[in-house]
């Protein structure tokens, strides 16, 4: 993806929204098999952001989205309450998509 | 400006690279792999749904779980049935099964580190694996052996196909394949927990520390009560038990020369109390016992027998028992088993119901030897020890080498230069697995008697009742007939192994025994068709034909069982299931009934409102009772005041203290009070003062504030623990709960033989999976005196079909 295309994306709200959605879907899909999916998702939604600040917010938002989806999955399995009661494991699990989403979004500063 | 931009980019690139690299290559990678949302391995078990169909090489079976996650499995034959049982036990209890076999194999340290090295060393030295292998060798070629293989194959199919429980992720290891020897190890484990006792060594230490009169006062050979299991002239039925002689009323000694021989081997050994106490840590905790009773149809409302059983074992997370309901074209059986064991151990089948309590028989002997350092002397010749070096893997540090030594009698336990060889009936090949499977198939009394004959270990009080109206009490397990000069002798001393003193004829450790030196099956205490029998680990019979034990439990629970059954039957009333359930939850503490009057006699010496609180109390250990709280804490401090300082001065910890019966019945003129230099009244008053202070400081108001159930998972992680419950009951009430040692009713069952109704409840849930809705769904009912009605086969299609459709 060239810099010019990225610039175009960043200035077109509709296409930018598409990338945000697509990036989130790709990130979540990858996260089903490996935690690097959170990093990739954060990077994809961050790259489409017009500024680094908004990229960081998008990366964090992707992390929150991942947690919400994961929470729904656990609730469907009847395991949400148990998962929320796991103390340090719960904290770690919550932190992973947030930190990785944020770290991934920082690639916005590179291109 | 360009430099600044480059620096910023470099910094960002470094952060991203560090996140990726650190996550993949540093120790953090393990945490990310286990705990990341979606992909983390701990979350796999949240998605554990059994497949609709499972291949089975043994034929068709159908599995339906009921609303408490109890598997109901039907199959055309045993092999197909037990393959499915193995699969579901792996699905629900795999980590527990693995942990238990690791403990018995001495392999805990390989996954948890050196905290369990002492335990591993003990278990390796005892070579329980060798005993399990000998047992499997005896079982392998039987019909039951083929069923055990099918079960193990089912477990392994579950291991291969299902997500591992989260505990494996937390410890970062995977289980090895399950083997039939592992199932034999489970038999060894429960038998060891029930009968492996170093009481002989403890008593030898005590005899070396205490003067004769003091020892006799604190450790009577026989507790003075009149509620043995088999009561002369009151039991009814066909009794085989005692010799019909009785010592003087109130005596602690009997008039039998051979069985009264004074113990004599303690002093020579100079046993170190600390070393013996160390060995005692590998026994079962104090209070392991049980209740059971069977009432014949002659005294029940329906005219059919009633049977109740609740084994008091260590309360684990998950529970020690696993519920299952099984049927083939030939039999129906439901009840509980130990995870890792295919067959229902306690329960009911199409023809009858049965239960067990611990007999407490002495089936472990200790031997000392003349040695020259490398060899030991045996019957006039010097012999080499059977010696091997075993490796114990330890996580996080170098492996440990352990020398395993054995004599002709059994393994040698050595610490700090003291050597004692141990003979335990479980260290040889045993047929108990055959017996347990036969119970499921038994069509009535005769079949149960035949099965009981094969029940080599552990020594248990079996109660049985059939739909035909038969009732039975029988002591199971092999009981040594120790002989010196041709006469049966007690086993409560360390024998001279070099002369073969009192050794067990026909016993081959780690091999096949012929058992001729053991009490014949027909001579073991039993009653066929008793009117009613109650067992609570008390003395089996007043005057046994053979030495059984001196380690019986205090009789408080037995007194209460017979008190209530005698009253009901004596009044001409009948017993029904509601009565039996109520009796299982009886919380009258006989200690209180015996001691509170003496406390109230202290009058003004009791502080505050103590007398007011205790006056009029009904001695029930209820969670909302203030009097129960005061009594429970007073008893604790009274026992402490009696023994703590005096025993500590002798280097004896609380594992040596006398039991609750001795504490309760210690008279004011006991020589022990002379030894203490204080009167009983003074000790009682001081203990009450300590109790009231403690209650005030802790802010307790009622018994339930103190008597809290707090069940922890072996990992001691808060989230894996069960919710707390305020409990009724005490260590000496029928509703049995021992807060200090974490022991209580590990399964509670009531069976009515008229209509095949059975009720039961577990202290937890049938699933050991933390994320399961059935992790502790029975706990509240268990704590609050509830039951589940068993045997209700779920409607609808099967949850899992094994080996295709059933024909």
Coordinates of N, CA, C and O in Angstrom, one line a residue, chain B residues 456-587:
Chain B
X456 N -10.2 -57.4 48.8 CA -9.0 -57.5 49.6 C -8.6 -56.3 50.3 O -7.9 -56.4 51.4
X457 N -8.9 -55.1 49.8 CA -8.5 -53.9 50.5 C -9.5 -52.8 50.0 O -10.1 -52.9 48.9
X458 N -9.7 -51.8 50.8 CA -9.3 -51.6 52.2 C -10.3 -52.3 53.1 O -11.4 -52.8 52.7
X459 N -10.0 -52.3 54.4 CA -10.9 -52.8 55.4 C -12.0 -51.8 55.6 O -11.8 -50.7 56.0
X460 N -13.2 -52.3 55.3 CA -14.4 -51.4 55.3 C -15.6 -52.1 56.0 O -15.6 -53.3 56.0
X461 N -16.5 -51.2 56.6 CA -17.7 -51.7 57.0 C -18.7 -51.7 55.9 O -19.1 -50.6 55.5
X462 N -19.0 -52.8 55.3 CA -20.0 -52.8 54.2 C -21.4 -53.0 54.8 O -21.6 -53.8 55.6
X463 N -22.3 -52.1 54.4 CA -23.7 -52.3 54.6 C -24.4 -52.5 53.3 O -24.1 -51.8 52.3
X464 N -25.3 -53.5 53.3 CA -26.0 -53.8 52.0 C -27.5 -54.1 52.4 O -27.8 -54.6 53.4
X465 N -28.3 -53.7 51.4 CA -29.8 -54.0 51.5 C -30.3 -54.4 50.1 O -29.9 -53.7 49.2
X466 N -31.1 -55.4 50.1 CA -31.6 -55.8 48.7 C -33.1 -55.5 48.6 O -33.8 -55.4 49.6
X467 N -33.6 -55.5 47.4 CA -35.0 -55.3 47.2 C -35.8 -56.6 47.6 O -37.0 -56.6 47.8
X468 N -35.0 -57.7 47.7 CA -35.6 -58.9 48.3 C -35.9 -58.9 49.8 O -36.4 -59.8 50.3
X469 N -35.3 -57.8 50.4 CA -35.5 -57.7 51.8 C -34.4 -58.1 52.7 O -34.4 -57.9 53.9
X470 N -33.3 -58.5 52.1 CA -32.1 -58.9 52.9 C -31.3 -57.7 53.3 O -31.3 -56.7 52.6
X471 N -30.7 -57.8 54.4 CA -29.7 -56.8 54.9 C -28.4 -57.5 55.3 O -28.4 -58.7 55.6
X472 N -27.3 -56.7 55.3 CA -26.0 -57.3 55.6 C -25.1 -56.3 56.1 O -25.1 -55.1 55.7
X473 N -24.3 -56.8 57.1 CA -23.1 -56.0 57.5 C -21.9 -56.9 57.4 O -22.0 -58.1 57.9
X474 N -20.8 -56.5 56.8 CA -19.6 -57.4 56.7 C -18.4 -56.5 56.7 O -18.3 -55.4 56.1
X475 N -17.4 -57.0 57.4 CA -16.1 -56.3 57.4 C -15.3 -56.8 56.2 O -15.1 -58.0 56.0
X476 N -15.0 -55.9 55.3 CA -14.2 -56.3 54.1 C -12.7 -56.2 54.3 O -12.3 -55.7 55.4
X477 N -11.9 -56.7 53.4 CA -10.5 -56.5 53.4 C -9.7 -57.5 54.2 O -10.3 -58.2 55.1
X478 N -8.5 -57.7 53.9 CA -7.7 -58.7 54.5 C -7.2 -58.2 55.9 O -6.7 -57.1 55.9
X479 N -7.3 -59.0 56.9 CA -6.9 -58.6 58.2 C -5.8 -59.6 58.7 O -6.1 -60.8 58.8
X480 N -4.6 -59.1 59.0 CA -3.6 -60.0 59.4 C -3.9 -60.7 60.7 O -4.4 -60.2 61.6
X481 N -3.6 -62.0 60.7 CA -3.7 -62.8 61.9 C -2.2 -63.0 62.4 O -1.5 -64.0 62.1
X482 N -1.8 -62.0 63.2 CA -0.4 -62.1 63.7 C -0.2 -63.1 64.8 O -1.0 -63.1 65.7
X483 N 0.8 -63.9 64.6 CA 0.9 -65.0 65.6 C 2.3 -65.0 66.2 O 3.3 -64.8 65.5
X484 N 2.3 -65.1 67.5 CA 3.5 -65.4 68.3 C 3.3 -66.6 69.2 O 2.3 -66.6 69.9
X485 N 4.1 -67.6 69.0 CA 3.9 -68.8 69.8 C 2.6 -69.4 69.5 O 1.9 -69.9 70.4
X486 N 2.1 -69.2 68.3 CA 0.9 -69.8 67.9 C -0.4 -69.1 68.3 O -1.5 -69.5 68.0
X487 N -0.2 -67.9 69.0 CA -1.3 -67.2 69.5 C -1.5 -65.8 68.8 O -0.5 -65.2 68.5
X488 N -2.7 -65.5 68.5 CA -3.0 -64.2 67.8 C -2.6 -63.0 68.8 O -2.9 -63.0 69.9
X489 N -1.8 -62.1 68.2 CA -1.4 -60.9 69.0 C -1.8 -59.6 68.4 O -2.1 -59.5 67.2
X490 N -1.7 -58.6 69.2 CA -2.0 -57.3 68.8 C -0.9 -56.8 67.8 O 0.3 -57.2 67.8
X491 N -1.3 -55.8 67.0 CA -0.3 -55.3 66.0 C 0.2 -53.9 66.3 O 0.7 -53.3 65.4
X492 N 0.0 -53.5 67.5 CA 0.4 -52.1 67.9 C 1.8 -51.9 68.4 O 2.0 -51.2 69.3
X493 N 2.7 -52.7 67.9 CA 4.1 -52.5 68.3 C 5.0 -52.7 67.1 O 4.6 -53.3 66.0
X494 N 6.2 -52.3 67.2 CA 7.2 -52.6 66.1 C 7.8 -54.0 66.3 O 8.3 -54.2 67.4
X495 N 7.6 -54.8 65.3 CA 8.0 -56.2 65.5 C 9.5 -56.4 65.1 O 10.1 -55.6 64.4
X496 N 10.0 -57.5 65.6 CA 11.4 -57.8 65.3 C 11.4 -58.6 64.0 O 11.2 -59.8 63.9
X497 N 11.8 -57.8 62.9 CA 11.7 -58.4 61.6 C 12.8 -59.4 61.4 O 12.7 -60.4 60.6
X498 N 13.9 -59.3 62.1 CA 15.0 -60.3 62.0 C 14.6 -61.7 62.4 O 15.2 -62.7 61.8
X499 N 13.7 -61.8 63.3 CA 13.3 -63.1 63.8 C 12.0 -63.5 63.1 O 11.5 -64.6 63.3
X500 N 11.5 -62.7 62.2 CA 10.2 -63.0 61.6 C 9.0 -62.9 62.5 O 8.0 -63.5 62.3
X501 N 9.2 -62.1 63.6 CA 8.2 -62.0 64.6 C 6.8 -61.6 64.1 O 6.8 -60.5 63.5
X502 N 5.8 -62.3 64.3 CA 4.4 -62.0 64.0 C 4.2 -61.6 62.5 O 3.3 -60.9 62.1
X503 N 5.2 -62.0 61.6 CA 5.0 -61.6 60.2 C 3.8 -62.3 59.6 O 3.3 -63.3 60.1
X504 N 3.4 -61.7 58.5 CA 2.1 -62.1 57.9 C 2.4 -63.3 56.9 O 3.0 -63.1 55.9
X505 N 1.9 -64.5 57.3 CA 2.1 -65.6 56.4 C 1.3 -65.5 55.1 O 0.2 -65.1 55.2
X506 N 1.9 -65.8 54.0 CA 1.2 -65.8 52.7 C 1.1 -64.4 52.2 O 0.4 -64.2 51.2
X507 N 1.9 -63.4 52.7 CA 1.9 -62.1 52.2 C 3.2 -61.8 51.4 O 4.3 -62.0 51.9
X508 N 3.0 -61.4 50.1 CA 4.1 -61.2 49.3 C 4.0 -59.7 48.7 O 3.2 -59.5 47.9
X509 N 4.8 -58.8 49.3 CA 4.8 -57.5 48.8 C 5.2 -57.4 47.4 O 6.1 -58.1 46.9
X510 N 4.4 -56.6 46.6 CA 4.7 -56.4 45.2 C 4.5 -57.7 44.4 O 5.1 -57.8 43.3
X511 N 3.8 -58.7 44.9 CA 3.6 -59.9 44.2 C 2.2 -60.4 44.5 O 1.4 -59.7 44.9
X512 N 2.0 -61.7 44.2 CA 0.7 -62.3 44.4 C 0.8 -63.0 45.8 O 1.6 -63.9 46.0
X513 N -0.1 -62.7 46.7 CA -0.2 -63.2 48.0 C -1.1 -64.4 48.1 O -2.1 -64.5 47.3
X514 N -0.8 -65.4 49.0 CA -1.7 -66.5 49.2 C -2.6 -66.3 50.4 O -3.6 -67.1 50.6
X515 N -2.3 -65.4 51.3 CA -3.2 -64.9 52.3 C -3.4 -65.9 53.5 O -4.4 -65.7 54.2
X516 N -2.7 -67.0 53.6 CA -3.1 -68.0 54.6 C -2.9 -67.4 56.0 O -3.5 -67.9 57.0
X517 N -2.1 -66.4 56.2 CA -1.9 -65.8 57.5 C -2.8 -64.7 57.8 O -2.5 -63.8 58.6
X518 N -4.0 -64.8 57.3 CA -5.0 -63.7 57.5 C -6.3 -64.3 58.0 O -6.6 -65.5 57.8
X519 N -7.1 -63.4 58.6 CA -8.4 -63.9 59.2 C -9.2 -64.5 58.0 O -9.4 -63.7 57.0
X520 N -9.7 -65.7 58.2 CA -10.6 -66.3 57.1 C -11.8 -65.4 56.9 O -12.3 -64.8 57.8
X521 N -12.3 -65.4 55.7 CA -13.4 -64.6 55.3 C -14.6 -64.9 56.2 O -15.3 -64.0 56.7
X522 N -14.8 -66.2 56.5 CA -16.0 -66.6 57.3 C -15.9 -66.1 58.7 O -16.9 -66.0 59.4
X523 N -14.7 -65.8 59.2 CA -14.5 -65.5 60.6 C -14.5 -64.0 60.8 O -14.4 -63.5 62.0
X524 N -14.5 -63.2 59.7 CA -14.5 -61.8 59.9 C -15.9 -61.3 60.5 O -16.9 -62.0 60.1
X525 N -15.9 -60.3 61.3 CA -17.2 -59.9 61.9 C -18.2 -59.6 60.8 O -17.9 -58.9 59.8
X526 N -19.4 -60.1 60.9 CA -20.5 -59.9 60.0 C -21.8 -60.3 60.6 O -21.9 -61.1 61.5
X527 N -22.8 -59.7 60.0 CA -24.2 -60.0 60.4 C -25.0 -60.2 59.2 O -25.1 -59.2 58.4
X528 N -25.6 -61.3 59.0 CA -26.5 -61.5 57.9 C -28.0 -61.2 58.4 O -28.4 -61.8 59.4
X529 N -28.6 -60.4 57.7 CA -30.0 -59.9 58.0 C -30.1 -59.3 59.4 O -31.0 -59.8 60.2
X530 N -29.3 -58.4 59.7 CA -29.5 -57.7 61.0 C -30.8 -56.9 61.0 O -31.3 -56.5 59.9
X531 N -31.4 -56.6 62.2 CA -32.6 -55.8 62.2 C -32.2 -54.3 61.8 O -32.8 -53.7 61.0
X532 N -31.1 -53.9 62.5 CA -30.5 -52.6 62.1 C -29.1 -52.5 62.6 O -28.8 -53.1 63.7
X533 N -28.3 -51.9 61.8 CA -26.8 -51.8 62.2 C -26.4 -50.3 61.9 O -26.7 -49.8 60.8
X534 N -25.7 -49.7 62.8 CA -25.1 -48.4 62.6 C -23.6 -48.4 62.7 O -23.1 -49.0 63.6
X535 N -23.0 -47.8 61.7 CA -21.5 -47.8 61.7 C -21.0 -46.3 61.7 O -21.6 -45.5 60.9
X536 N -20.1 -46.0 62.5 CA -19.5 -44.6 62.5 C -18.0 -44.8 62.9 O -17.5 -44.0 63.7
X537 N -17.4 -45.8 62.4 CA -15.9 -46.0 62.6 C -15.6 -46.4 64.0 O -14.5 -46.4 64.4
X538 N -16.7 -46.8 64.8 CA -16.4 -47.1 66.1 C -15.9 -48.6 66.2 O -15.9 -49.3 65.2
X539 N -15.6 -49.0 67.4 CA -15.2 -50.4 67.6 C -16.2 -51.4 67.0 O -17.4 -51.2 67.1
X540 N -15.7 -52.4 66.3 CA -16.6 -53.3 65.5 C -17.4 -54.1 66.5 O -18.6 -54.3 66.3
X541 N -16.7 -54.7 67.5 CA -17.3 -55.6 68.4 C -16.5 -55.6 69.7 O -15.4 -55.3 69.7
X542 N -17.2 -56.0 70.8 CA -16.5 -55.8 72.1 C -15.4 -56.9 72.3 O -14.4 -56.6 72.9
X543 N -15.6 -58.1 71.8 CA -14.7 -59.1 72.1 C -14.3 -59.9 70.8 O -14.8 -61.0 70.6
X544 N -13.5 -59.4 69.9 CA -13.3 -60.0 68.7 C -12.5 -61.3 68.8 O -11.7 -61.4 69.7
X545 N -12.7 -62.2 67.8 CA -11.9 -63.4 67.9 C -10.4 -63.2 67.5 O -9.6 -63.9 67.8
X546 N -10.2 -62.1 66.7 CA -8.9 -61.7 66.3 C -8.6 -60.3 66.6 O -9.6 -59.5 66.6
X547 N -7.4 -59.9 66.8 CA -7.1 -58.5 67.0 C -7.4 -57.7 65.7 O -7.1 -58.1 64.6
X548 N -8.2 -56.7 65.9 CA -8.6 -55.8 64.7 C -7.9 -54.5 64.7 O -7.3 -54.1 63.7
X549 N -7.9 -53.8 65.9 CA -7.3 -52.5 65.9 C -7.4 -51.9 67.3 O -8.2 -52.4 68.1
X550 N -6.6 -50.9 67.6 CA -6.9 -50.1 68.7 C -7.1 -48.6 68.2 O -7.2 -47.7 69.0
X551 N -7.3 -48.5 66.9 CA -7.4 -47.1 66.3 C -8.8 -46.8 65.9 O -9.0 -46.0 65.0
X552 N -9.8 -47.3 66.6 CA -11.2 -47.0 66.3 C -11.5 -45.5 66.6 O -10.8 -44.9 67.5
X553 N -12.5 -45.0 66.0 CA -12.9 -43.6 66.2 C -13.6 -43.5 67.5 O -14.3 -44.4 68.0
X554 N -13.6 -42.3 68.1 CA -14.4 -42.0 69.3 C -15.9 -42.3 68.9 O -16.3 -42.1 67.8
X555 N -16.7 -42.7 69.9 CA -18.0 -43.3 69.6 C -19.1 -42.3 69.6 O -20.3 -42.7 69.5
X556 N -18.8 -41.0 69.5 CA -19.9 -40.0 69.7 C -21.0 -40.2 68.6 O -22.2 -40.1 68.9
X557 N -20.6 -40.3 67.4 CA -21.6 -40.5 66.3 C -22.3 -41.8 66.4 O -23.5 -41.9 66.2
X558 N -21.6 -42.8 66.8 CA -22.3 -44.1 67.0 C -23.3 -44.1 68.1 O -24.4 -44.6 68.0
X559 N -23.0 -43.4 69.2 CA -23.9 -43.2 70.3 C -25.2 -42.6 69.7 O -26.3 -43.0 70.0
X560 N -25.1 -41.6 68.9 CA -26.2 -40.8 68.4 C -27.1 -41.7 67.4 O -28.3 -41.7 67.5
X561 N -26.4 -42.4 66.6 CA -27.1 -43.3 65.6 C -28.0 -44.3 66.4 O -29.2 -44.4 66.1
X562 N -27.4 -45.0 67.3 CA -28.1 -46.0 68.1 C -29.1 -45.4 69.0 O -30.2 -45.9 69.2
X563 N -28.8 -44.2 69.6 CA -29.8 -43.5 70.4 C -31.1 -43.3 69.7 O -32.2 -43.6 70.2
X564 N -31.0 -42.8 68.5 CA -32.2 -42.4 67.7 C -32.9 -43.6 67.1 O -34.1 -43.7 67.1
X565 N -32.1 -44.6 66.6 CA -32.7 -45.8 66.1 C -33.4 -46.6 67.2 O -34.5 -47.1 67.0
X566 N -32.7 -46.7 68.3 CA -33.2 -47.5 69.4 C -34.5 -46.8 69.9 O -35.5 -47.5 70.2
X567 N -34.5 -45.5 70.0 CA -35.7 -44.8 70.5 C -36.9 -45.0 69.5 O -38.0 -45.3 70.0
X568 N -36.6 -44.9 68.2 CA -37.7 -45.1 67.3 C -38.3 -46.5 67.3 O -39.5 -46.7 67.4
X569 N -37.3 -47.4 67.2 CA -37.8 -48.8 67.1 C -38.4 -49.3 68.5 O -39.4 -50.0 68.5
X570 N -37.7 -48.8 69.6 CA -38.2 -49.1 70.9 C -39.6 -48.6 71.2 O -40.4 -49.3 71.9
X571 N -40.0 -47.5 70.5 CA -41.3 -47.0 70.7 C -42.3 -47.7 69.8 O -43.5 -47.2 69.7
X572 N -41.8 -48.6 69.0 CA -42.7 -49.3 68.1 C -43.0 -48.5 66.9 O -43.9 -48.8 66.1
X573 N -42.2 -47.5 66.6 CA -42.4 -46.6 65.4 C -41.6 -47.2 64.3 O -40.7 -48.1 64.5
X574 N -42.0 -46.8 63.1 CA -41.2 -47.3 61.9 C -40.3 -46.1 61.4 O -40.6 -45.0 61.6
X575 N -39.3 -46.6 60.7 CA -38.3 -45.7 60.1 C -38.7 -45.4 58.6 O -39.1 -46.4 57.9
X576 N -38.7 -44.2 58.2 CA -38.9 -43.9 56.8 C -37.7 -43.1 56.2 O -36.8 -42.7 57.0
X577 N -37.8 -42.8 54.9 CA -36.7 -42.1 54.3 C -36.5 -40.7 54.9 O -35.4 -40.2 55.1
X578 N -37.6 -40.0 55.3 CA -37.5 -38.7 55.9 C -36.7 -38.8 57.2 O -35.9 -37.9 57.5
X579 N -37.0 -39.8 58.0 CA -36.2 -40.0 59.3 C -34.7 -40.2 59.0 O -33.9 -39.6 59.7
X580 N -34.5 -41.0 58.0 CA -33.1 -41.3 57.7 C -32.3 -40.1 57.2 O -31.2 -39.8 57.6
X581 N -33.0 -39.3 56.4 CA -32.4 -38.0 56.0 C -32.1 -37.1 57.1 O -31.1 -36.4 57.3
X582 N -33.1 -37.0 58.0 CA -33.0 -36.2 59.2 C -31.8 -36.6 60.1 O -31.1 -35.8 60.6
X583 N -31.7 -38.0 60.2 CA -30.6 -38.5 61.0 C -29.2 -38.2 60.4 O -28.3 -37.9 61.1
X584 N -29.2 -38.2 59.1 CA -27.9 -37.8 58.5 C -27.5 -36.4 58.8 O -26.3 -36.0 58.7
X585 N -28.5 -35.5 59.1 CA -28.2 -34.1 59.4 C -28.4 -33.8 60.8 O -28.4 -32.6 61.2
X586 N -28.3 -34.8 61.7 CA -28.4 -34.6 63.1 C -27.2 -33.9 63.6 O -26.0 -34.3 63.2
X587 N -27.3 -32.9 64.4 CA -26.2 -32.1 64.8 C -26.1 -32.0 66.4 O -25.4 -31.1 66.9

